[in-house]
Amino acid sequence: MTPSRPSAAQVEDDRGDCVPLTLYNALAPDVSLREAQAHFPKGTRLAVKEPYLKLSNAGTLTVRVDDPHNLVVVHKPGDGDDELFDPEALKARGNDHYRRRRYGRAADCYGAALELDAARRARARGAVAARAARGGVPVDVDADDAALELALLANRAACRVALGRYRAAADDCDAALRLRPGHEKATYRKALALTGALRHGAALALLRGLALRAPGRYAARVAEVEARARNDGGAFDLGAVVARLSLIHISEPTRLRRMSYAVFC
């Protein structure tokens, strides 16, 4: 490893916290500031393996990276695939996968969009708090933020129902209903999840409530679940239960769903 002077920059993590990042051995000793900025332009997203904090000479904490192999450039401005960091674009990609019945891929897109949207809102809240501390006018950053999160949760629930992941689908619906009680899509998809899990009584309670609001859309579904509940007769169809358990366990393969990243400010 060729020794070099440390390079420092201000970075922002996925929660919106800004900290200094000090890189050792990443750039040649005689590199100019312009060359360093070209190597790591503003907006570059980095993943740091095994990060640790160090107390600097100025008395502040900084993230220090000694081994350049522990620094992974995830994305640079202009590299393309900017939609990978845009929640709305990821939502659109998920919708396309869902239309093509690629439910696992669609669920991944919605999940990634949820994480990016949460990070965006955290940064916005941090900016508002800083503005308020300087005597600025407070702004409610969450006033119109619920719509995207709500849609993403409801959409991922639909994917999970299709994959047979009924408990996870119900959890998504519950999260959506905490954001907006009585939300129609979230309520209906929770009813589908409960039906898939053979909890017909709870599913019927939700469906009947929806049918009171929109009989034309839900009356047939109520009748269908009522018939299924009568056929079950309170007894378990062991074959159906095993089939459902198999679906739950053979869900989409485990993937790396989250990577912390930093953005040069």
XYZ file of C-alpha atoms in Angstrom:
265
model
C 0.000 0.000 0.000
C 1.488 3.318 -1.024
C 1.443 5.848 1.833
C -0.501 9.013 1.172
C -1.796 12.001 2.997
C -5.335 11.622 4.385
C -8.259 12.937 2.373
C -11.247 14.334 4.238
C -14.811 15.154 3.245
C -18.149 15.776 4.876
C -20.571 12.884 4.338
C -24.203 12.222 5.169
C -25.498 8.820 6.190
C -28.882 7.283 5.369
C -30.434 8.784 8.538
C -29.441 12.301 7.546
C -26.562 12.657 10.045
C -23.488 14.494 8.694
C -20.022 13.442 9.874
C -16.480 13.931 8.551
C -14.984 11.003 6.635
C -11.188 10.635 6.574
C -9.657 8.374 3.917
C -6.115 7.076 4.189
C -4.202 5.465 1.332
C -7.040 6.118 -1.106
C -5.333 8.802 -3.222
C -1.748 9.407 -4.304
C 0.345 11.792 -2.166
C 0.659 14.408 -4.909
C -2.995 14.446 -5.990
C -4.479 17.909 -6.370
C -7.746 19.090 -4.807
C -9.349 19.230 -8.266
C -8.316 15.630 -8.985
C -9.617 14.499 -5.606
C -12.959 16.179 -6.253
C -13.138 14.498 -9.664
C -12.464 11.123 -8.042
C -15.189 11.603 -5.428
C -17.613 14.184 -6.863
C -20.438 15.648 -4.842
C -23.332 13.172 -4.744
C -21.097 10.060 -4.738
C -22.585 7.236 -2.690
C -20.135 5.121 -0.730
C -20.401 1.968 1.343
C -17.817 1.660 4.117
C -16.944 -1.813 5.332
C -16.125 -2.077 9.038
C -16.395 1.661 9.733
C -15.196 3.078 13.033
C -15.160 6.478 14.654
C -11.944 8.249 15.637
C -11.442 11.365 17.713
C -9.743 13.946 15.501
C -7.139 16.504 16.591
C -9.932 19.101 16.557
C -11.831 17.071 19.148
C -14.615 15.920 16.808
C -15.546 12.398 15.805
C -14.732 11.314 12.266
C -15.263 8.084 10.337
C -11.799 6.779 9.497
C -10.972 4.371 6.649
C -7.381 3.092 6.492
C -7.769 0.335 3.897
C -9.080 1.504 0.490
C -10.527 -1.985 -0.044
C -13.015 -1.153 2.696
C -14.393 1.706 0.606
C -16.920 0.739 -2.078
C -18.215 3.302 -4.576
C -21.895 2.395 -4.937
C -22.810 5.165 -7.344
C -21.382 8.316 -8.892
C -23.422 11.132 -10.441
C -23.817 10.533 -14.160
C -23.198 6.783 -13.916
C -26.813 6.033 -14.810
C -29.257 4.016 -12.710
C -30.143 7.149 -10.754
C -33.564 5.606 -10.288
C -31.982 3.126 -7.859
C -31.878 6.012 -5.396
C -35.276 7.530 -6.275
C -38.212 6.088 -4.281
C -40.762 7.081 -6.926
C -38.718 5.448 -9.705
C -38.307 2.293 -7.633
C -42.055 2.255 -7.024
C -42.650 2.454 -10.794
C -40.176 -0.388 -11.345
C -41.971 -2.443 -8.700
C -45.301 -1.792 -10.387
C -43.868 -3.086 -13.659
C -42.594 -6.249 -11.971
C -45.997 -6.752 -10.331
C -47.820 -6.463 -13.676
C -45.463 -9.140 -15.014
C -46.208 -11.319 -11.937
C -42.639 -11.046 -10.668
C -43.873 -10.627 -7.129
C -40.553 -11.208 -5.364
C -38.772 -8.569 -7.443
C -41.655 -6.156 -7.002
C -41.560 -6.617 -3.221
C -37.804 -5.905 -3.251
C -38.355 -2.661 -5.180
C -41.077 -1.494 -2.806
C -38.910 -2.371 0.214
C -35.909 -0.459 -1.140
C -38.149 2.513 -1.933
C -39.493 2.470 1.635
C -35.953 2.645 3.051
C -34.918 5.474 0.734
C -38.094 7.395 1.477
C -37.515 7.007 5.226
C -33.934 8.306 4.815
C -35.190 11.254 2.745
C -37.725 12.178 5.399
C -35.095 11.897 8.141
C -32.860 14.316 6.236
C -35.772 16.700 5.734
C -36.599 16.633 9.451
C -32.952 17.306 10.283
C -32.917 20.298 7.932
C -36.128 21.658 9.453
C -34.751 21.233 12.981
C -31.587 23.086 11.992
C -33.627 25.883 10.414
C -35.786 26.162 13.535
C -32.677 26.327 15.711
C -31.535 29.312 13.652
C -34.879 31.026 14.199
C -36.473 30.028 10.898
C -40.154 29.282 10.314
C -40.979 25.646 11.232
C -42.363 23.476 8.440
C -44.312 20.231 8.828
C -42.243 17.925 6.590
C -44.491 14.935 7.295
C -47.679 16.663 6.159
C -47.680 15.144 2.666
C -45.130 12.352 3.138
C -47.544 9.621 4.154
C -48.962 9.095 0.657
C -45.855 7.464 -0.820
C -45.135 5.318 2.242
C -48.781 4.263 2.327
C -48.770 3.209 -1.337
C -45.490 1.313 -0.959
C -46.718 -0.609 2.080
C -50.019 -1.522 0.416
C -48.231 -2.588 -2.776
C -45.714 -4.746 -0.928
C -48.576 -6.336 0.979
C -50.177 -7.343 -2.330
C -46.891 -8.959 -3.403
C -46.573 -10.836 -0.141
C -50.131 -12.131 -0.392
C -49.327 -13.422 -3.892
C -46.183 -15.110 -2.499
C -48.098 -16.715 0.360
C -46.300 -14.629 2.981
C -49.520 -13.848 4.814
C -48.116 -12.720 8.160
C -45.656 -10.304 6.512
C -48.467 -9.003 4.287
C -50.681 -8.380 7.322
C -47.803 -6.551 9.049
C -47.452 -4.226 6.043
C -51.185 -3.568 6.088
C -51.101 -2.819 9.815
C -48.287 -0.310 9.243
C -50.317 1.337 6.485
C -53.419 1.460 8.653
C -51.462 3.148 11.431
C -50.603 5.863 8.940
C -54.172 6.160 7.697
C -56.862 4.268 9.633
C -59.544 2.804 7.410
C -57.422 2.937 4.240
C -59.388 0.867 1.718
C -56.581 -0.955 -0.101
C -54.699 -1.766 3.095
C -57.878 -3.063 4.738
C -58.767 -5.222 1.738
C -55.281 -6.662 1.399
C -55.179 -7.463 5.102
C -58.444 -9.341 4.605
C -56.804 -11.297 1.759
C -53.828 -12.099 4.000
C -56.109 -13.280 6.800
C -58.100 -15.412 4.362
C -54.887 -17.002 3.090
C -53.913 -17.758 6.697
C -57.347 -19.425 7.223
C -58.463 -16.713 9.658
C -61.846 -16.367 7.990
C -63.653 -14.714 10.913
C -61.197 -11.814 11.121
C -61.138 -11.500 7.331
C -64.954 -11.360 7.182
C -65.091 -8.607 9.804
C -62.863 -6.434 7.601
C -64.655 -7.314 4.362
C -68.115 -6.645 5.800
C -66.934 -3.225 6.933
C -65.713 -2.515 3.410
C -68.965 -3.819 1.924
C -70.929 -1.295 3.972
C -68.938 1.465 2.311
C -68.856 0.000 -1.206
C -71.270 -2.945 -1.606
C -70.718 -3.279 -5.328
C -66.992 -3.918 -4.908
C -66.947 -6.232 -1.915
C -70.271 -8.086 -1.627
C -69.104 -10.958 -3.845
C -65.869 -11.294 -1.905
C -67.795 -11.445 1.390
C -69.964 -14.240 0.001
C -66.896 -16.139 -1.205
C -65.161 -16.003 2.185
C -68.404 -16.898 3.974
C -68.702 -19.994 1.790
C -65.086 -20.915 2.454
C -65.609 -20.511 6.203
C -68.715 -22.782 6.085
C -66.802 -25.422 4.140
C -64.031 -25.395 6.698
C -66.622 -25.952 9.405
C -64.148 -25.054 12.083
C -61.908 -27.976 11.115
C -58.450 -27.750 9.561
C -57.751 -29.061 6.090
C -54.283 -30.456 6.827
C -53.330 -30.580 3.158
C -54.224 -26.907 2.683
C -52.337 -25.900 5.820
C -49.195 -27.764 4.702
C -49.468 -26.198 1.242
C -49.701 -22.745 2.762
C -46.776 -23.398 5.080
C -44.753 -24.530 2.080
C -45.573 -21.306 0.302
C -44.479 -19.321 3.325
C -41.136 -21.083 3.541
C -40.434 -21.071 -0.191
C -40.739 -17.332 -0.568
C -38.378 -15.267 -2.684
C -34.695 -15.963 -1.947
C -32.942 -14.041 0.759
C -31.181 -10.985 -0.609
C -29.100 -8.172 0.802
C -31.860 -5.628 1.265
C -30.024 -2.766 2.913
C -26.629 -1.195 2.604
C -25.694 1.872 4.548
C -24.267 4.510 2.289
C -22.859 8.003 2.506
C -23.340 10.948 0.177
C -20.697 13.605 -0.326
C -22.125 16.984 0.646
